[in-house]
């Protein structure tokens, strides 16, 4: 028996030992209390589980690079947009460049 299995058995024994006093105090049957406890622990585990991240597409990576390149040319030293430049124009140019680059690679 490995450590994880031994630990699981110990935890189950502790949980079973706690169910009887709780059942007496609440007036519920031990099976009912066990069902409530197991249901809430399963819900807590699901809630605490990390969400699965998405795989970033090649287009998205390339677009990020293109946007940063264009933004650096369109911004002043203090971070403001230059005259005639905006976030929208930068996005448009970055998309245009990315589409061109992705088409060229195929």
XYZ file of C-alpha atoms in Angstrom:
106
model
C 0.000 0.000 0.000
C 1.480 3.347 -1.057
C 1.392 6.591 0.930
C -1.504 8.137 -1.009
C -3.718 5.097 -0.423
C -2.784 4.979 3.269
C -3.548 8.693 3.656
C -6.901 8.262 1.903
C -7.859 5.435 4.262
C -6.897 7.489 7.318
C -8.931 10.458 6.078
C -11.960 8.219 5.401
C -11.696 6.788 8.925
C -11.555 10.282 10.431
C -14.530 11.395 8.339
C -16.550 8.309 9.383
C -15.706 8.968 13.040
C -16.978 12.528 12.701
C -20.234 11.523 11.012
C -21.729 9.768 14.063
C -21.574 12.760 16.482
C -22.839 15.097 13.753
C -25.709 12.718 12.988
C -26.662 12.592 16.680
C -26.481 16.371 17.054
C -28.608 17.042 13.960
C -30.993 14.130 14.343
C -30.268 12.935 10.804
C -29.287 9.412 9.824
C -25.495 8.913 9.408
C -26.005 7.964 5.724
C -27.758 11.289 5.086
C -24.979 13.262 6.776
C -22.378 11.331 4.763
C -24.198 12.130 1.513
C -24.308 15.832 2.401
C -20.608 15.895 3.328
C -19.518 13.983 0.207
C -21.629 16.196 -2.039
C -20.215 19.404 -0.591
C -16.626 18.148 -0.748
C -16.996 17.101 -4.379
C -18.429 20.534 -5.175
C -15.540 22.206 -3.362
C -12.997 20.161 -5.296
C -14.654 21.036 -8.626
C -14.801 24.712 -7.677
C -11.145 24.759 -6.607
C -9.885 22.993 -9.723
C -8.009 25.263 -12.107
C -9.695 26.032 -15.400
C -8.113 24.519 -18.448
C -6.261 27.116 -20.480
C -6.768 27.576 -24.189
C -4.168 26.824 -26.791
C -3.059 30.086 -28.367
C -3.367 29.959 -32.145
C -0.538 30.802 -34.519
C -2.581 33.709 -35.900
C -3.089 35.132 -32.413
C 0.632 34.964 -31.604
C 1.593 36.560 -34.901
C -1.080 39.241 -34.484
C 0.296 40.153 -31.043
C 3.746 40.646 -32.496
C 2.396 42.746 -35.384
C 0.284 44.891 -33.033
C 3.287 45.632 -30.803
C 5.398 46.563 -33.830
C 2.762 48.968 -35.172
C 1.917 50.403 -31.756
C 5.550 51.265 -31.078
C 5.668 53.235 -34.343
C 2.324 54.961 -33.716
C 2.974 56.086 -30.130
C 4.948 58.971 -28.705
C 7.613 58.628 -26.026
C 5.064 59.419 -23.288
C 2.742 56.625 -24.501
C 0.058 58.776 -26.165
C -1.012 58.017 -29.716
C 0.505 60.202 -32.427
C -1.711 62.562 -34.396
C -3.942 60.595 -36.765
C -3.183 57.298 -35.029
C -5.428 55.326 -32.692
C -5.896 51.881 -31.225
C -8.396 51.043 -33.992
C -6.017 52.018 -36.793
C -3.241 50.056 -35.145
C -5.484 46.964 -34.899
C -6.504 47.313 -38.551
C -2.908 47.545 -39.744
C -1.793 44.663 -37.519
C -4.592 42.411 -38.836
C -3.731 43.354 -42.411
C -0.052 42.551 -41.875
C -0.814 39.290 -40.047
C -3.120 38.079 -42.818
C -0.438 38.888 -45.401
C 2.276 37.067 -43.398
C 0.096 34.011 -42.736
C -0.886 33.782 -46.414
C 2.780 34.015 -47.451
C 3.744 31.097 -45.129
C 1.246 28.660 -46.644
